[in-house]
Coordinates of C-alpha atoms in Angstrom, one line a residue:
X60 CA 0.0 0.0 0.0
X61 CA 3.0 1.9 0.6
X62 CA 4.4 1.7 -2.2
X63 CA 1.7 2.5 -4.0
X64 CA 1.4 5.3 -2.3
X65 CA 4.7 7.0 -3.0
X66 CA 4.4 6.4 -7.0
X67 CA 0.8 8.6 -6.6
X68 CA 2.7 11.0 -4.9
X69 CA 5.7 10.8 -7.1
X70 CA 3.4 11.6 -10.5
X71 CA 1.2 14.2 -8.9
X72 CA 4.7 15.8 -7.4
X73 CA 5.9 16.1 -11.2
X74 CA 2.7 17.0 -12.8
X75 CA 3.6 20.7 -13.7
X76 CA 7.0 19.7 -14.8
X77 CA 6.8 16.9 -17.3
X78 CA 6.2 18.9 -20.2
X79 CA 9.2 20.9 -19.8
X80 CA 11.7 18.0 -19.9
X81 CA 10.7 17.1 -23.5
X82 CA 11.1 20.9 -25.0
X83 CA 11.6 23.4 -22.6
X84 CA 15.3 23.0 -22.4
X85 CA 15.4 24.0 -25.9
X86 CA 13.9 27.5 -25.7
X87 CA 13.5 28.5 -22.5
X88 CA 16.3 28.2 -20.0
X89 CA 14.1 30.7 -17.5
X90 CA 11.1 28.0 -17.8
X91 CA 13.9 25.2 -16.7
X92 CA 15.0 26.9 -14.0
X93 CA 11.8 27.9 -12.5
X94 CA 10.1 24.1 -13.1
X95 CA 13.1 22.9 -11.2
X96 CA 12.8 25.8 -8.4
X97 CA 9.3 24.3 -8.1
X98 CA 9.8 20.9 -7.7
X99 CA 12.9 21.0 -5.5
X100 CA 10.3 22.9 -3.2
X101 CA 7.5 20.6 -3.8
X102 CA 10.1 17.8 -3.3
X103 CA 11.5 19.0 0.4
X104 CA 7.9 20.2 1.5
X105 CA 6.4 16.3 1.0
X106 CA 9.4 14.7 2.5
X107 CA 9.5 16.7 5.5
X108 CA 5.9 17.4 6.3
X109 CA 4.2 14.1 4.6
X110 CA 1.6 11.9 7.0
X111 CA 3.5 8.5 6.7
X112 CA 7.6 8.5 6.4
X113 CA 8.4 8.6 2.9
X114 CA 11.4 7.3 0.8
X115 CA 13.2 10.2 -1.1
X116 CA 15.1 7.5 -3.2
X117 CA 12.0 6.0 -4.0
X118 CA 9.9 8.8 -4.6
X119 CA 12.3 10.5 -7.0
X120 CA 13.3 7.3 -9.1
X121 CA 9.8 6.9 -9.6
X122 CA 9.3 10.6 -10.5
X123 CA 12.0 10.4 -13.4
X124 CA 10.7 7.5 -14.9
X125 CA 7.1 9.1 -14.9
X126 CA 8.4 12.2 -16.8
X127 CA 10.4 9.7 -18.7
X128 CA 7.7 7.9 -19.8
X129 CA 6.8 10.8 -21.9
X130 CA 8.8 10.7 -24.5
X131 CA 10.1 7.1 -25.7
X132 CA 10.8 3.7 -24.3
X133 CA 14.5 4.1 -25.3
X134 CA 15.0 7.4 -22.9
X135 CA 16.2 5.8 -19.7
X136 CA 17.3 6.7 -16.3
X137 CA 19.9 4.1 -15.5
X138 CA 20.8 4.1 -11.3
X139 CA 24.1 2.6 -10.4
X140 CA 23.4 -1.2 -10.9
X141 CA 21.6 -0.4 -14.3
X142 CA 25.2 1.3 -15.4
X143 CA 27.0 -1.7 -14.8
X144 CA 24.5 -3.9 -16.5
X145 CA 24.7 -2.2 -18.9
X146 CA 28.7 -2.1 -19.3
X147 CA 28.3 -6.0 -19.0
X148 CA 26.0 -5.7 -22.0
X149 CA 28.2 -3.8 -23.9
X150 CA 31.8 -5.7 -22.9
X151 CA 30.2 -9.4 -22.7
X152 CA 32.1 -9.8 -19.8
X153 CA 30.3 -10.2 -16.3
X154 CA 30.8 -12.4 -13.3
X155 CA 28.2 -14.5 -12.2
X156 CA 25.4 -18.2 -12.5
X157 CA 25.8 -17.9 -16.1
X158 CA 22.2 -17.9 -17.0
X159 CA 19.3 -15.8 -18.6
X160 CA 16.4 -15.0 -16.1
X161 CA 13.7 -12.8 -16.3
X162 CA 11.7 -11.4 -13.2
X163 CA 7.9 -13.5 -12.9
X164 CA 5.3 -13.3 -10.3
X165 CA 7.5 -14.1 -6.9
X166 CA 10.5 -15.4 -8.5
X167 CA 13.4 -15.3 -10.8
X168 CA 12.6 -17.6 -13.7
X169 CA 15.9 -19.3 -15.5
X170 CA 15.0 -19.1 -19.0
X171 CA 18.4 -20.4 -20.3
X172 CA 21.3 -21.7 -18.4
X173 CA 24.4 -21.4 -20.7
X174 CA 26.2 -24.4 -21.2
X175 CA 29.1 -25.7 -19.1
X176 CA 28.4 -22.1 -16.3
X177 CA 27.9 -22.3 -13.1
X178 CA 24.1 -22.6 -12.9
X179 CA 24.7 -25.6 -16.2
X180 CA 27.2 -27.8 -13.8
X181 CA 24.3 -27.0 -10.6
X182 CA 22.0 -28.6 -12.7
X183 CA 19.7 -25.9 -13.4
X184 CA 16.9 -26.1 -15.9
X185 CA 14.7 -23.5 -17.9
X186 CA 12.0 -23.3 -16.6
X187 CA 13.0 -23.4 -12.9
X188 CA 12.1 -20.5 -10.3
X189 CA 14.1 -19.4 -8.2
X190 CA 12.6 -17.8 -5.1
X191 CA 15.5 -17.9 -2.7
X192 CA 18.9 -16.6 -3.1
X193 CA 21.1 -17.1 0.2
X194 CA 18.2 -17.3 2.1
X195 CA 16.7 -14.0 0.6
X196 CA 13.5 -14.7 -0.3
X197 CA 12.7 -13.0 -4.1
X198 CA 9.2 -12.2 -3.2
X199 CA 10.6 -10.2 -0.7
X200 CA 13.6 -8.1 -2.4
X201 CA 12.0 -4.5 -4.0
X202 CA 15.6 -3.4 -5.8
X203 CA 16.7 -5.0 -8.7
X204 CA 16.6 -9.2 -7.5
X205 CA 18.0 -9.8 -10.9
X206 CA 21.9 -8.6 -9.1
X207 CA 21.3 -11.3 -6.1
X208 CA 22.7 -13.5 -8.7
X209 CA 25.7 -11.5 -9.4
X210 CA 29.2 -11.4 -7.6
X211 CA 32.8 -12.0 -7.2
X212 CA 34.5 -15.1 -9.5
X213 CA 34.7 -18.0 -7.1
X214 CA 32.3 -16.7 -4.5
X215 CA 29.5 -19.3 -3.6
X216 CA 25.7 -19.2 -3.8
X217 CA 22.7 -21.8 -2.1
X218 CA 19.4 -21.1 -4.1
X219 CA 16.3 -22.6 -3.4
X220 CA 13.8 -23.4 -6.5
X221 CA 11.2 -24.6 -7.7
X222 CA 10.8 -27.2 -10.5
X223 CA 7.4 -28.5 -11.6
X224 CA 5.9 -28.1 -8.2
X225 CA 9.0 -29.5 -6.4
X226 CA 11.2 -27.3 -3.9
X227 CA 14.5 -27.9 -4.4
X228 CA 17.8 -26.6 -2.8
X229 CA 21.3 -26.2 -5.0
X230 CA 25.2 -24.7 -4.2
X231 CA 27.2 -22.9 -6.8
X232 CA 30.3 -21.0 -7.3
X233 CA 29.8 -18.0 -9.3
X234 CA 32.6 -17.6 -12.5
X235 CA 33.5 -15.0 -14.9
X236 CA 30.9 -15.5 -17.6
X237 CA 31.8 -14.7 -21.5
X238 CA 28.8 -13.8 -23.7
X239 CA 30.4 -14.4 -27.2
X240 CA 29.2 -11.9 -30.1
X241 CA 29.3 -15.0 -32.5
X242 CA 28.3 -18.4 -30.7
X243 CA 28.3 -19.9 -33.5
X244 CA 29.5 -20.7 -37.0
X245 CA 30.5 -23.3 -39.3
X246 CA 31.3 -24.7 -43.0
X247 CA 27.3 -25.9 -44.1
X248 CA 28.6 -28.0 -47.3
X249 CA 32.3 -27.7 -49.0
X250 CA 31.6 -23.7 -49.8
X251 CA 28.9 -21.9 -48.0
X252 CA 29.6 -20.1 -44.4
X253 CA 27.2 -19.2 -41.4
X254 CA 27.9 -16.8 -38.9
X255 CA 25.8 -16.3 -36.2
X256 CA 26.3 -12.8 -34.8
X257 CA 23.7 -12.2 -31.7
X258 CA 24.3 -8.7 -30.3
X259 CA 26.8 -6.0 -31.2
X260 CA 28.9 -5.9 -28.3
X261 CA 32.2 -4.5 -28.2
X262 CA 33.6 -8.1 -29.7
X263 CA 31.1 -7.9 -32.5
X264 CA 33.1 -7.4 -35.1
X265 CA 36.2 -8.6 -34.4
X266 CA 34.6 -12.1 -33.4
X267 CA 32.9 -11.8 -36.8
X268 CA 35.8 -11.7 -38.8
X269 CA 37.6 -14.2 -37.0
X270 CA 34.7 -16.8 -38.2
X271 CA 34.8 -15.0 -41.8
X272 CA 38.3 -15.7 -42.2
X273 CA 38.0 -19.7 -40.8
X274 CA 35.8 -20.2 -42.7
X275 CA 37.2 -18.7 -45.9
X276 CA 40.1 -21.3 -44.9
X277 CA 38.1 -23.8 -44.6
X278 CA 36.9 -23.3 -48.3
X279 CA 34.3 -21.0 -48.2
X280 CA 32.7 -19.3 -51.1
X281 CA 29.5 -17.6 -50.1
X282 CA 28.1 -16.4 -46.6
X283 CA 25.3 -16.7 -44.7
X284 CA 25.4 -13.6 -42.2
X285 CA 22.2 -14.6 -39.1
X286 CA 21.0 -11.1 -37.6
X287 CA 17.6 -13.0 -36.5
X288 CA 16.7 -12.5 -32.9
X289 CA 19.7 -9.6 -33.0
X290 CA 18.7 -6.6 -30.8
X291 CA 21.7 -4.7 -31.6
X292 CA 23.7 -2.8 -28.9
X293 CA 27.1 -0.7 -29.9
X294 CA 27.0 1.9 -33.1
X295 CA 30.3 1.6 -34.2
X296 CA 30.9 -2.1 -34.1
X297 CA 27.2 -1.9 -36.7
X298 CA 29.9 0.3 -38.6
X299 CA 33.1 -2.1 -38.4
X300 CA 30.4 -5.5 -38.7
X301 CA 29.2 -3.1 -42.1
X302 CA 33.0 -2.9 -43.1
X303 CA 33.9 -6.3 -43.6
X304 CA 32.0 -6.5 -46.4
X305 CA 32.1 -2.9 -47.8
X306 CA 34.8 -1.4 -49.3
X307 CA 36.6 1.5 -46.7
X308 CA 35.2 5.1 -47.1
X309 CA 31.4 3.7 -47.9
X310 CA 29.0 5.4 -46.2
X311 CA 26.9 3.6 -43.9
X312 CA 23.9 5.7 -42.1
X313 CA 23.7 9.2 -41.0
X314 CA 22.1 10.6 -37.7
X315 CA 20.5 13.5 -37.8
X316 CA 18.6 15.5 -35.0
X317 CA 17.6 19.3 -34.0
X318 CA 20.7 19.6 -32.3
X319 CA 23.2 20.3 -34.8
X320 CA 26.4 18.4 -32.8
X321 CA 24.1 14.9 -33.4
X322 CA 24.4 15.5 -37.1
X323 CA 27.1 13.2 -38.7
X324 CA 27.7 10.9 -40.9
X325 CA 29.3 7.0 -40.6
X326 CA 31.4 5.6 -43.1
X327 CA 33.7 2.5 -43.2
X328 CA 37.3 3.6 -41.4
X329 CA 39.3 0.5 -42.6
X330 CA 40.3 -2.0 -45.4
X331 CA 37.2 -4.5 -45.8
X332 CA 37.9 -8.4 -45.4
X333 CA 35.7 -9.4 -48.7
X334 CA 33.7 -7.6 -50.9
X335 CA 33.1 -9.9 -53.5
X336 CA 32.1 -12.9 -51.8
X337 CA 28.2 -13.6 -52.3
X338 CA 26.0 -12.9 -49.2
X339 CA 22.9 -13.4 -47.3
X340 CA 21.7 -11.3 -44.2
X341 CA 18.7 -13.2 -42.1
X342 CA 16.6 -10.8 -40.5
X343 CA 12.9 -11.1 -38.1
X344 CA 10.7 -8.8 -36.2
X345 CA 13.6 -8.9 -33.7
X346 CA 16.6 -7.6 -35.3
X347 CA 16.7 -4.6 -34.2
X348 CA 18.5 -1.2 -34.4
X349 CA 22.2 -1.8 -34.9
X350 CA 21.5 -5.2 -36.7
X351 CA 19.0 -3.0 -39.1
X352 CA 21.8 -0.7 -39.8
X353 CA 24.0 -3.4 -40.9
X354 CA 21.4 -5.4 -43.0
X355 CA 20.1 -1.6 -44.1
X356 CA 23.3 -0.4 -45.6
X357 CA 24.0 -4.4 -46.8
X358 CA 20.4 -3.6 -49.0
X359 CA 21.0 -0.3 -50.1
X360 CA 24.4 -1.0 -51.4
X361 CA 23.0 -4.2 -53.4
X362 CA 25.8 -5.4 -51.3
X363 CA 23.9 -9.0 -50.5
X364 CA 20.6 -10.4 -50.4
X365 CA 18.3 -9.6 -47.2
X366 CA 15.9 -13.0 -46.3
X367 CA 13.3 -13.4 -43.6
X368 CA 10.8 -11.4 -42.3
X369 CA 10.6 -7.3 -41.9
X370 CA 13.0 -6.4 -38.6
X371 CA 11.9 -4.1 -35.7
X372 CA 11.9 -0.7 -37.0
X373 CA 14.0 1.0 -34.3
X374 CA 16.2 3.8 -36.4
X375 CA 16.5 5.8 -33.3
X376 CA 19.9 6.4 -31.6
X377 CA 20.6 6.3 -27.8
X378 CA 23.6 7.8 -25.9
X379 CA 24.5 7.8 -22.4
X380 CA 24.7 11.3 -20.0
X381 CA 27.0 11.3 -17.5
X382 CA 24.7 12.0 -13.8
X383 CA 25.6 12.5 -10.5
X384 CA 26.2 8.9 -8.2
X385 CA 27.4 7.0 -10.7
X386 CA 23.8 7.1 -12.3
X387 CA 23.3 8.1 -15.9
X388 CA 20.3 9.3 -18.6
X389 CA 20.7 6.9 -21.6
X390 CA 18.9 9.6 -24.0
X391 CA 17.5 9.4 -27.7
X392 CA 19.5 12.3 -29.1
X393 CA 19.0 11.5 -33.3
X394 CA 17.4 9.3 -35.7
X395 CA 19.7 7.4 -38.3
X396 CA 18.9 6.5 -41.6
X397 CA 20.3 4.1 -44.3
X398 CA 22.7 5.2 -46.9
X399 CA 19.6 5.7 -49.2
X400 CA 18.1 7.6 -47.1
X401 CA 15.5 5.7 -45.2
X402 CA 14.7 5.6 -42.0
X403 CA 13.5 2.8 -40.2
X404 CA 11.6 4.0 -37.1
X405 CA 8.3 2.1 -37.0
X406 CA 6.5 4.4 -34.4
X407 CA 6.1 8.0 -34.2
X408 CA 6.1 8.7 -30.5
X409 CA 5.5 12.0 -30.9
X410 CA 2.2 11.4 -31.9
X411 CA 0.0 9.0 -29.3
X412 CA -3.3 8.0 -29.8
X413 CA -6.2 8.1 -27.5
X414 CA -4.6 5.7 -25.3
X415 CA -1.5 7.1 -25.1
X416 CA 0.6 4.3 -27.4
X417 CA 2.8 5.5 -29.9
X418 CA 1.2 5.8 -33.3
X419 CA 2.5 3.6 -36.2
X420 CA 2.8 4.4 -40.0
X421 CA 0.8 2.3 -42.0
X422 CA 2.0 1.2 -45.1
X423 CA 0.4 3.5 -47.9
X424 CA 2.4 6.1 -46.3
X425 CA 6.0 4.9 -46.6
X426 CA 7.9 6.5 -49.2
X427 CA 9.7 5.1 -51.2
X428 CA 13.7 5.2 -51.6
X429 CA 16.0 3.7 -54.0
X430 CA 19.4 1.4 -53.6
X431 CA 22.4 1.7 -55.8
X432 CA 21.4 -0.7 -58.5
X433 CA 17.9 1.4 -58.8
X434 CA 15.9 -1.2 -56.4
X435 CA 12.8 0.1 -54.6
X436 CA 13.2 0.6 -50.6
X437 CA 10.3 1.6 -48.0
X438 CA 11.0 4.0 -44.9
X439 CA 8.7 3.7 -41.9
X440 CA 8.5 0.2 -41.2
X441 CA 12.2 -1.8 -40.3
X442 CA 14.1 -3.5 -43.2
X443 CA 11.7 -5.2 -45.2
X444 CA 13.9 -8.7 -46.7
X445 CA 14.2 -8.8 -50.5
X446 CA 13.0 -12.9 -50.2
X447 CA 10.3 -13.0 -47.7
X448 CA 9.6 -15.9 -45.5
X449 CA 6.4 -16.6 -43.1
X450 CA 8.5 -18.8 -40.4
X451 CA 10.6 -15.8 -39.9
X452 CA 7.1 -13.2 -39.8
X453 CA 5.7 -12.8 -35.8
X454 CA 1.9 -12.1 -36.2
X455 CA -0.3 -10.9 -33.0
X456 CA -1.2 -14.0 -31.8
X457 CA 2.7 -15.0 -32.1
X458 CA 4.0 -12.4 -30.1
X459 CA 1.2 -12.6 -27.2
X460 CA 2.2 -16.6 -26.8
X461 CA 5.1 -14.9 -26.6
X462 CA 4.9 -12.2 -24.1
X463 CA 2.7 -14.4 -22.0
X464 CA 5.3 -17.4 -22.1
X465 CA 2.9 -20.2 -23.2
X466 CA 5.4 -21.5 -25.7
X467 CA 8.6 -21.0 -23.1
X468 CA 6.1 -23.4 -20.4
X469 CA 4.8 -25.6 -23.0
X470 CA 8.6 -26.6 -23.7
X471 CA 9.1 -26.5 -20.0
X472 CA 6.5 -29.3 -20.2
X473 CA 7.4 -31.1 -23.0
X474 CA 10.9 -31.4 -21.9
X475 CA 9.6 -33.2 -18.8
X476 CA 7.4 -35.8 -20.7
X477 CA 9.7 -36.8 -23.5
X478 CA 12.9 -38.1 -24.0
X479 CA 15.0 -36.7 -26.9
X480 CA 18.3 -38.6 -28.0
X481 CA 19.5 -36.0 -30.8
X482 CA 18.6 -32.5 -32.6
X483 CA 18.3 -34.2 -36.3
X484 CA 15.4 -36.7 -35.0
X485 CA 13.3 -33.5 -33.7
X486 CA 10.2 -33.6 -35.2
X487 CA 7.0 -31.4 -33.8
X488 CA 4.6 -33.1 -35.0
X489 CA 0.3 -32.4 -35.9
X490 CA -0.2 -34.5 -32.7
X491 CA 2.1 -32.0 -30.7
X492 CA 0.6 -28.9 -31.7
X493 CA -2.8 -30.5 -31.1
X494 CA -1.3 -30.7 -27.2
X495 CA 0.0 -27.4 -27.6
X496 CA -3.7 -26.0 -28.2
X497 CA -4.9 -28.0 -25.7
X498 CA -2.2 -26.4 -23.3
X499 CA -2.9 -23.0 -24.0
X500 CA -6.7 -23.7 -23.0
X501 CA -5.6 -25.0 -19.4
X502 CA -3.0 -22.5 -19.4
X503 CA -5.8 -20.0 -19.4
X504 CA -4.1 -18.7 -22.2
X505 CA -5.7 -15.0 -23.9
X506 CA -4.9 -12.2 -25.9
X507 CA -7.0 -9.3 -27.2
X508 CA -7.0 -8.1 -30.9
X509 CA -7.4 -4.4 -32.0
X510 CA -11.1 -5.1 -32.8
X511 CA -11.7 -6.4 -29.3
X512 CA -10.4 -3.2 -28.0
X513 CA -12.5 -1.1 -30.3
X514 CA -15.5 -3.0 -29.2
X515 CA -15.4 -2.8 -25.4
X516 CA -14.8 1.2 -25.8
X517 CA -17.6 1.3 -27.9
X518 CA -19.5 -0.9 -25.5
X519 CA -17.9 1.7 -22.5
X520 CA -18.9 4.6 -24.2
X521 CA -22.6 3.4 -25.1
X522 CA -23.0 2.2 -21.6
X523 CA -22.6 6.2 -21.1
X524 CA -24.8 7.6 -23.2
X525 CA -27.5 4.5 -22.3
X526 CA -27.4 2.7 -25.4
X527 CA -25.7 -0.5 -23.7
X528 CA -29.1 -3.0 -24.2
X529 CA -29.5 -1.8 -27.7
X530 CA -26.2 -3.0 -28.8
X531 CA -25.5 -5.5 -26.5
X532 CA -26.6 -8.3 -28.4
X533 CA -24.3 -7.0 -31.2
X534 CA -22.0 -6.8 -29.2
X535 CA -22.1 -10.5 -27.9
X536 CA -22.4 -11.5 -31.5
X537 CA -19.1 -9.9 -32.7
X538 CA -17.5 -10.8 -30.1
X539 CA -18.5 -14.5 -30.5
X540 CA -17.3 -13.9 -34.6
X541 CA -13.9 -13.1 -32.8
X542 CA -13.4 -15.4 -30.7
X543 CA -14.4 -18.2 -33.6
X544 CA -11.7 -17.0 -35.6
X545 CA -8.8 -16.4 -33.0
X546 CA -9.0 -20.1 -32.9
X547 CA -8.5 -20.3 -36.4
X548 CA -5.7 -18.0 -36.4
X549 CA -3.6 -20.3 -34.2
X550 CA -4.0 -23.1 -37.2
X551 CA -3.3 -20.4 -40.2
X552 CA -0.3 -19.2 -38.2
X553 CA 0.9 -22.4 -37.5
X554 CA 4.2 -22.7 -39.0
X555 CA 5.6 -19.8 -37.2
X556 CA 4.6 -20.8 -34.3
X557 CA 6.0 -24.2 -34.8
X558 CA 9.2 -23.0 -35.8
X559 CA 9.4 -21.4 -32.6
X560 CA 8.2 -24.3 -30.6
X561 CA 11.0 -26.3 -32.6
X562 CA 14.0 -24.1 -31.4
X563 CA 12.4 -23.7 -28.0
X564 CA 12.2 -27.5 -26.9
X565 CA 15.6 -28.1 -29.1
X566 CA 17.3 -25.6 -26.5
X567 CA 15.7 -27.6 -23.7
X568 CA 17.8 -30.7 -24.4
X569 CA 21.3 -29.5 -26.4
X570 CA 21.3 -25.7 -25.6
X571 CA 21.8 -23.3 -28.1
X572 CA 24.7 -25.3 -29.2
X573 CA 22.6 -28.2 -30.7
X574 CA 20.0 -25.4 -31.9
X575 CA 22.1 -23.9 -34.4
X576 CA 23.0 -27.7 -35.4
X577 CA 19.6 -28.1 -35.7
X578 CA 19.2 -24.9 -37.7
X579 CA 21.9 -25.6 -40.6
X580 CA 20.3 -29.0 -42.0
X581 CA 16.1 -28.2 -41.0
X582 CA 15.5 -24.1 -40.5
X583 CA 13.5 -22.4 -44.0
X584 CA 15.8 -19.6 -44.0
X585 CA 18.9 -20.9 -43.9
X586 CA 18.0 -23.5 -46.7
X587 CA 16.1 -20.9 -48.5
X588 CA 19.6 -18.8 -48.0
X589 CA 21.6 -21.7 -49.4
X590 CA 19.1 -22.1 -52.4
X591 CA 19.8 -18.6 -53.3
X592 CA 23.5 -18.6 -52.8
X593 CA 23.9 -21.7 -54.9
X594 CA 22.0 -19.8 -57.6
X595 CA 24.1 -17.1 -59.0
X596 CA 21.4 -16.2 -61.7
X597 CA 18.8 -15.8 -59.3
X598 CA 20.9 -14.5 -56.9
X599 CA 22.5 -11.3 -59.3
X600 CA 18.6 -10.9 -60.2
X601 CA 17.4 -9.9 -56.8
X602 CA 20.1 -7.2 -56.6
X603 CA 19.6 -5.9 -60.0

């Protein structure tokens, strides 16, 4: 109740100064000062003369990340632990269990223990909760749980968990963890490459060119470059990634913002490993921001072939402020765009509809740009791939299975009640996704579509006005309609959400490791990729 409490008084605190934070440093510098005269006031009066005892830390980390909220998701006030995260993000390098986990309900749920870390050896499974580090119970712990996990190579750690229903208690010794830039690449037949690159971290593309290189060795011909599932991370290393294949002075995107300073161009700085050899970029609805600038730049230039599904859309560029404490503002400060001059931002956030949520372009309105051979290329929307695939697309009802972790718990569950020798005899079968649906139906799984939305504020807004009876029955109608062909939508988007099923319960038994092994003789896009790299016709006609 607290708690709650102090956010209230934290937004209505900032009310009068939220505006000013988005514009009024711009043209006013009297306006700035007097907002923050204000609220320092209004800050010290509730802290000193408040009912209850209130928590200035509290109280003013949650008034920054209301005003914050204002502008776009990528604006961030980072406190002390978020800076270090987010050096670890950036350096690869961190020291701790070795495992992905993300915050749900009253525990910390491991969603991928990496293979042969700390929390591997422990015998810790996706899918496990934890709800008690060194006797701290997770429930418990308001700041950021996530660092329990953390600390000093060699240093041990008792967790207690819970695996399908069972509590269960586990020692480990924390190590210095490595998250590689490329897990993974390898020689697919006797001359075409893949190179999994999985975030643009400072080792990005050094790591990248190390695999280009053993793999030219090893008598490679043509590249498969995998940006799927990419979210990006470090500008320059999209720059150096962009200049192994380009030639050196090529320019690769441009930022450009109201503040003049933010204005600049990128181009390529050194001598490029290969520009001739034949190449594919694999892209989805996650590759994001750098990944998009390499795979934009890759299209524009007719440098290689683009295959998958459209990416993010995120052409907007972050850099981190300096703060007092060791804290920091990571702030939007330009947009970037393509060396054709696209750019790739999906939402406006400017411009919010009634509910607040960011409006997006829709497609009639993208204009249109042009690559080097004379190609058409669409702003607005992310990289759209020059050979389309639907395993690579994430519709609605994909992304809320998604968000709502029915296909993570599904292979939780499946991992339990099967027995799987090797990757290459993985088949998910009708039967399976027949237990998938029935799954989601015990799993209380829902998601609402647009139309859904739209109905229950009409329905809110007749109930107003005292037309609810009169279009109730309509109402139950439609919504019946909806709910008819929602059910239908999980058959006719079944082989993406298969193909995400497949790598899901694949990671279960032989980690990302066996996935990728997996992935080079079964996955549509990488075959697809190999079809089109072993057909130079068709291959020189998509660029031309």
């Amino acid at each position: 109740m607290k708690k709650k409490l102090t956010k209230k008084i934290a937004i209505i605190c900032l009310g009068a100064t939220l505006i000013f934070s988005s514009f009024g440093f711009k043209s006013d510098f009297f306006e700035i000062a007097k907002q923050i005269e204000i609220f320092t006031t209004l800050f010290k009066e509730i802290n000193m003369n408040y009912v209850e005892e209130t928590n200035p830390a509290a109280l003013m980390d949650t008034a920054i990340k209301a005003m914050l909220a204002d502008l776009d998701p990528y604006t961030n006030y980072w406190n002390e632990q978020d800076v270090e995260a987010a050096r670890i993000n950036n350096s690869g390098e961190y020291s701790g269990i070795g495992a992905t986990v993300q915050v749900v309900d009253n525990s910390l749920l491991i969603m991928e223990p990496y293979k042969n870390y700390p929390a591997d050896k422990a015998g810790l499974k996706a899918g496990d909760e934890i709800i008690e580090v060194e006797g701290i119970k997770v429930a418990d712990y308001t700041d950021d749980v996530g660092e329990l996990l953390n600390g000093s190579p060699d240093s041990q750690i008792s967790l207690k968990y819970k695996r399908q229903g069972e509590i269960k208690t586990t020692q480990l010794t924390r190590s210095a963890i490595q998250l590689k830039a490329v897990p993974f690449y390898e020689l697919l037949d006797e001359k075409t490459g893949y190179i999994v690159l999985s975030r643009f971290n400072a080792k990005a593309s050094s790591e990248t060119i190390r695999a280009l290189k053993d793999l030219k060795n090893q008598g490679a011909e043509k590249i498969i470059l995998d940006l799927r599932g990419n979210p990006g991370g470090l500008l320059t290393e999209a720059i150096n990634v962009s200049n192994i294949f380009l030639p050196k002075g090529e320019l690769i995107t441009t930022t450009k913002s109201v503040i003049e300073k933010y204005n600049k161009a990128y181009q390529t700085q050194k001598e490029p490993i290969d520009t001739q050899i034949p190449l594919v970029v694999l892209v989805n609805g996650r590759s994001a921001s750098a990944s998009e600038i390499v795979a934009g730049a890759i299209q524009d230039l007719d440098r290689g072939v683009v295959v998958g599904a459209r990416s993010f859309g995120k052409g907007l560029v972050q850099r981190p402020k300096e703060l007092a404490y060791g804290t920091q503002l990571k702030i939007t400060i330009s947009r970037y765009y393509t060396p054709s001059g696209r750019c790739i931002q999906a939402l406006n956030y400017a411009e919010r509809d009634e509910d607040g949520k960011a409006i997006k372009r829709a497609v009639e309105d993208y204009k249109e740009f042009k690559t080097r051979n004379g190609r058409s290329v669409f702003d607005g929307g992310g990289i759209s791939p020059d050979v389309k695939l639907e395993t690579s697309e994430y519709s609605n009802i994909t992304n809320a299975l998604l968000a709502q972790n029915a296909i993570f718990n599904f292979a939780t569950e499946y991992y339990y009640k099967n027995d799987l020798k090797d990757p290459e005899s993985f088949e998910f079968t009708d039967a399976d996704f027949n237990n998938f649906k029935s799954f989601l139906k015990t799993a209380n799984f829902d998601y609402k579509t647009a139309t859904e939305q739209e109905l229950e504020e009409l329905l809110a807004i007749a109930s107003k006005e005292g037309y609810e009876q009169d279009i109730l029955g309509h109402y139950k109608s439609i919504s019946t309609e909806i709910e008819a062909q929602k059910k239908k939508e999980l058959d006719e988007k079944k082989h993406e959400i298969v193909s995400i099923l497949t790598d899901e319960i694949i990671k279960r038994y032989f980690y990302k490791e066996g996935l990728y092994e997996y992935y080079v003789e079964n996955n549509p896009e990488i075959l697809e990729a190999k079809s089109i790299l072993n057909d130079s016709q068709r291959y020189s006609e998509i660029l031309r």
